[in-house]
PDB file of C-alpha atoms in Angstrom:
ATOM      1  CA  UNK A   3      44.356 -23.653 -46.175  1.00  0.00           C
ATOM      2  CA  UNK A   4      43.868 -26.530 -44.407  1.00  0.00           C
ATOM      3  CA  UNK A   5      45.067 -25.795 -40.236  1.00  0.00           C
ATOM      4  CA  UNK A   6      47.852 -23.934 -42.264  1.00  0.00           C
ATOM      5  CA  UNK A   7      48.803 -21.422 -39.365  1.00  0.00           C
ATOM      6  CA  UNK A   8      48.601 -17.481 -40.428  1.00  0.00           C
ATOM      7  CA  UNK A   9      51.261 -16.282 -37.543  1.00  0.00           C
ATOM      8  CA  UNK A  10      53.201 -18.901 -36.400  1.00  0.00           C
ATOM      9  CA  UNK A  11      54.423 -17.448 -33.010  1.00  0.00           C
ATOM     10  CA  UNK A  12      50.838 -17.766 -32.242  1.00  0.00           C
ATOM     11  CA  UNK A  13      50.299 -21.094 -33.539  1.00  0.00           C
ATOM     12  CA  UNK A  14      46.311 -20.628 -34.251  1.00  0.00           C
ATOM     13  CA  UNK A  15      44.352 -21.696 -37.096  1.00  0.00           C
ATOM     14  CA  UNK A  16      41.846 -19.702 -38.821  1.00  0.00           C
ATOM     15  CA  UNK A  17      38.644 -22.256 -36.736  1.00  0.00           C
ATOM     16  CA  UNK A  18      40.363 -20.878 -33.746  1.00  0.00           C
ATOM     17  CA  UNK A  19      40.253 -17.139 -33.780  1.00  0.00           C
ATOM     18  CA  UNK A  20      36.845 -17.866 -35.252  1.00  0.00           C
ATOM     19  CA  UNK A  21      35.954 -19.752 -32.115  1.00  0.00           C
ATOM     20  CA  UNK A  22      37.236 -16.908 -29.847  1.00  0.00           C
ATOM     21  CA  UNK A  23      35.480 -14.536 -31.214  1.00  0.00           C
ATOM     22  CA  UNK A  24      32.320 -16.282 -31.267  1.00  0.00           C
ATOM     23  CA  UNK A  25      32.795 -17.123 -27.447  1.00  0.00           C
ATOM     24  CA  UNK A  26      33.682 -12.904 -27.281  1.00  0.00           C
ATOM     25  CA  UNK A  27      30.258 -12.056 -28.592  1.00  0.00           C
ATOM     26  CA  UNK A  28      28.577 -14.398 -26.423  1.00  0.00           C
ATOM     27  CA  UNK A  29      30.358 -12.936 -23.459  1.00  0.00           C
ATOM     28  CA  UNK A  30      29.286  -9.209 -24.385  1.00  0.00           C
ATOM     29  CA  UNK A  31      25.955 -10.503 -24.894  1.00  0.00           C
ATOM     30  CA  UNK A  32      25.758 -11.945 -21.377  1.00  0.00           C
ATOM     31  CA  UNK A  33      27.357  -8.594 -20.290  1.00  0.00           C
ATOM     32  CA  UNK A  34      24.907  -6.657 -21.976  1.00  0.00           C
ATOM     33  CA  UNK A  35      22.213  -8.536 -20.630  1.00  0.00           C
ATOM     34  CA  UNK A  36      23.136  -8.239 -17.027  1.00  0.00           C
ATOM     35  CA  UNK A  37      24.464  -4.715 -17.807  1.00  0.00           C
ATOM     36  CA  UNK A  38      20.064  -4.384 -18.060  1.00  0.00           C
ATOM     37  CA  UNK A  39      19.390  -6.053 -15.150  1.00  0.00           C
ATOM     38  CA  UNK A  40      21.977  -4.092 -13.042  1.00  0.00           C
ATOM     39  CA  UNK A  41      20.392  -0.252 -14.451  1.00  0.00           C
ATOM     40  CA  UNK A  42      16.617  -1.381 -13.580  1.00  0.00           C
ATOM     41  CA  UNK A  43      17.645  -2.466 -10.442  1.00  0.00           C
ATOM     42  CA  UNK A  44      19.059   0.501  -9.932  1.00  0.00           C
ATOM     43  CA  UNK A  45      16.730   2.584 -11.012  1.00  0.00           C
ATOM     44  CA  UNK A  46      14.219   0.862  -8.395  1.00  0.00           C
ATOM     45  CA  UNK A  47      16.506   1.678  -5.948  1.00  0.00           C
ATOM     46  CA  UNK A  48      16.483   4.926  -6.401  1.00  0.00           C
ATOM     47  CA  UNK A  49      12.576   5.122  -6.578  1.00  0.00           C
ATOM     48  CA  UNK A  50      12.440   3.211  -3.332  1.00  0.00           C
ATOM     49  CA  UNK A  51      15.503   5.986  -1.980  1.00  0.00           C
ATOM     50  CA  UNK A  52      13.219   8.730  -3.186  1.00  0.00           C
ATOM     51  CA  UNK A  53      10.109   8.089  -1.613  1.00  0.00           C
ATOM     52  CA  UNK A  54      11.778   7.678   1.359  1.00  0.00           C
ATOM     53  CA  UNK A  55      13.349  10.928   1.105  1.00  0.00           C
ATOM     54  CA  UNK A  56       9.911  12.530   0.265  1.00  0.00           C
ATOM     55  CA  UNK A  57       8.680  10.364   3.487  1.00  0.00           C
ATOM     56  CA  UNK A  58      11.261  11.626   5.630  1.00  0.00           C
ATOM     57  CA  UNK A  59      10.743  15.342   4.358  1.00  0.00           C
ATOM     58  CA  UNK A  60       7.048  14.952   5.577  1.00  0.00           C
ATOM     59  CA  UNK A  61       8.156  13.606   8.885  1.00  0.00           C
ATOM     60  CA  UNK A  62      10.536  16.665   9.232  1.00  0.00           C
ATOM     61  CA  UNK A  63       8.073  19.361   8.162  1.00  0.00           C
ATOM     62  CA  UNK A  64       5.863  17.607  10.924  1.00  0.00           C
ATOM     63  CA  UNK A  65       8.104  18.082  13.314  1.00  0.00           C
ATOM     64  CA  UNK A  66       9.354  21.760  13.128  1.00  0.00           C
ATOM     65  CA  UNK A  67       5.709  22.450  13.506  1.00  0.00           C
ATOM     66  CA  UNK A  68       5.633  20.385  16.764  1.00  0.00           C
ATOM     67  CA  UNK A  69       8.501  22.112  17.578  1.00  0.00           C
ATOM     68  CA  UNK A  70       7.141  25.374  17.105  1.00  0.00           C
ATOM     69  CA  UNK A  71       4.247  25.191  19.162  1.00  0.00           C
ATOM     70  CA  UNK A  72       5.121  23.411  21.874  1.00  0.00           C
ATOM     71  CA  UNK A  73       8.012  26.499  22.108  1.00  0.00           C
ATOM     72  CA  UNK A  74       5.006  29.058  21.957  1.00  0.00           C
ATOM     73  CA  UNK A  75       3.372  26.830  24.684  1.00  0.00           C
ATOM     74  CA  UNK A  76       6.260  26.951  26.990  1.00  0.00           C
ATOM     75  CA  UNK A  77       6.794  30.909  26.332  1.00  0.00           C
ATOM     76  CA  UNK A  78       3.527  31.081  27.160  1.00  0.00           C
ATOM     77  CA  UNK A  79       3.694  29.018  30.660  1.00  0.00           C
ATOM     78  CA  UNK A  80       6.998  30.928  31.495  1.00  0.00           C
ATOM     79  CA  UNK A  81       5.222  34.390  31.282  1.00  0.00           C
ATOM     80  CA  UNK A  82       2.290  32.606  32.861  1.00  0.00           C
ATOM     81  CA  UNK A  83       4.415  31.537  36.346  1.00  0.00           C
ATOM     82  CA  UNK A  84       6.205  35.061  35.895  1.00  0.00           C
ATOM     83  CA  UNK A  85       2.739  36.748  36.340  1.00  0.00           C
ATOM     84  CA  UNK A  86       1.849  34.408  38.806  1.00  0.00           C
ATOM     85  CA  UNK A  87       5.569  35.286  41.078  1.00  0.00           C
ATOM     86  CA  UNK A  88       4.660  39.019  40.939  1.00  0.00           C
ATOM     87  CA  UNK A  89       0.947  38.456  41.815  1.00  0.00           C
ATOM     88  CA  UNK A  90       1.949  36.641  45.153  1.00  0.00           C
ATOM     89  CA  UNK A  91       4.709  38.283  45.896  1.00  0.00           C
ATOM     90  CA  UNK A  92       4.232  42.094  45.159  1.00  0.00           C
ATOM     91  CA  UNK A  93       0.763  42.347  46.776  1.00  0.00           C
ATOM     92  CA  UNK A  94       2.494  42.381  50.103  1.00  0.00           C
ATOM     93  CA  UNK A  95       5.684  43.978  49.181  1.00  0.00           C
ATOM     94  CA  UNK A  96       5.201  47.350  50.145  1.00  0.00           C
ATOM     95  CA  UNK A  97       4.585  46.030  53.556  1.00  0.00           C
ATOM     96  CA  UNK A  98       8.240  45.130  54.288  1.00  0.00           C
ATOM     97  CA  UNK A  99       9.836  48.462  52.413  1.00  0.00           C
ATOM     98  CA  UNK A 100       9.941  49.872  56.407  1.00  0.00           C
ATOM     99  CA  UNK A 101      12.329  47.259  57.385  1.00  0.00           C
ATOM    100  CA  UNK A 102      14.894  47.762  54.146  1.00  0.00           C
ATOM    101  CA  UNK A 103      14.521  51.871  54.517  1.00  0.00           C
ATOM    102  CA  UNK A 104      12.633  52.394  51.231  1.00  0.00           C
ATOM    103  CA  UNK A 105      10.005  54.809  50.714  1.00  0.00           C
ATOM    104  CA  UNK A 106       6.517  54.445  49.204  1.00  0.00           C
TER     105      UNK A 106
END
């Protein structure tokens, strides 16, 4: 069988498919190895993604409790000032119902 060709539309000799398929394999190897590369990198990714998640979950938690004090606080001042209004302004109500007709 020397270069004698097996399918003559395609013209290729027995070295040649040999050769192609050689240079195949090598190409899936390559593949394969960055194929590797590509999933750890990933997968570091997604550690970094995670702990940034967790970190951000933290910084959340943090601030709903902020949140939820400094809403008691202001309840807290608005009933404060309310107190305050009636304080100053009731003690000497009763001294003007004469002039709007109402009875004590």
């Amino acid at each position: 069988m020397d270069k004698e060709y097996l399918i003559p539309e395609w013209r290729a000799s027995v070295d040649e498919i040999w050769a192609i398929l050689k240079e195949n394999a090598e190409q899936i190897k390559a593949m394969g190895a960055e194929t590797d590369r590509l999933i750890k990198e990933n997968a570091e990714q997604m550690k970094e993604t995670d702990r940034r998640i967790q970190k951000t979950d933290e910084q959340l938690e943090k601030l709903n409790r902020t949140v939820k004090r400094v809403t008691k606080n202001i309840g807290g001042v608005n009933r404060s000032f309310g107190e305050l209004v009636e304080i100053l302004i009731s003690a000497r109500l009763w001294e003007k119902f004469p002039q709007y007709n109402f009875k004590r």
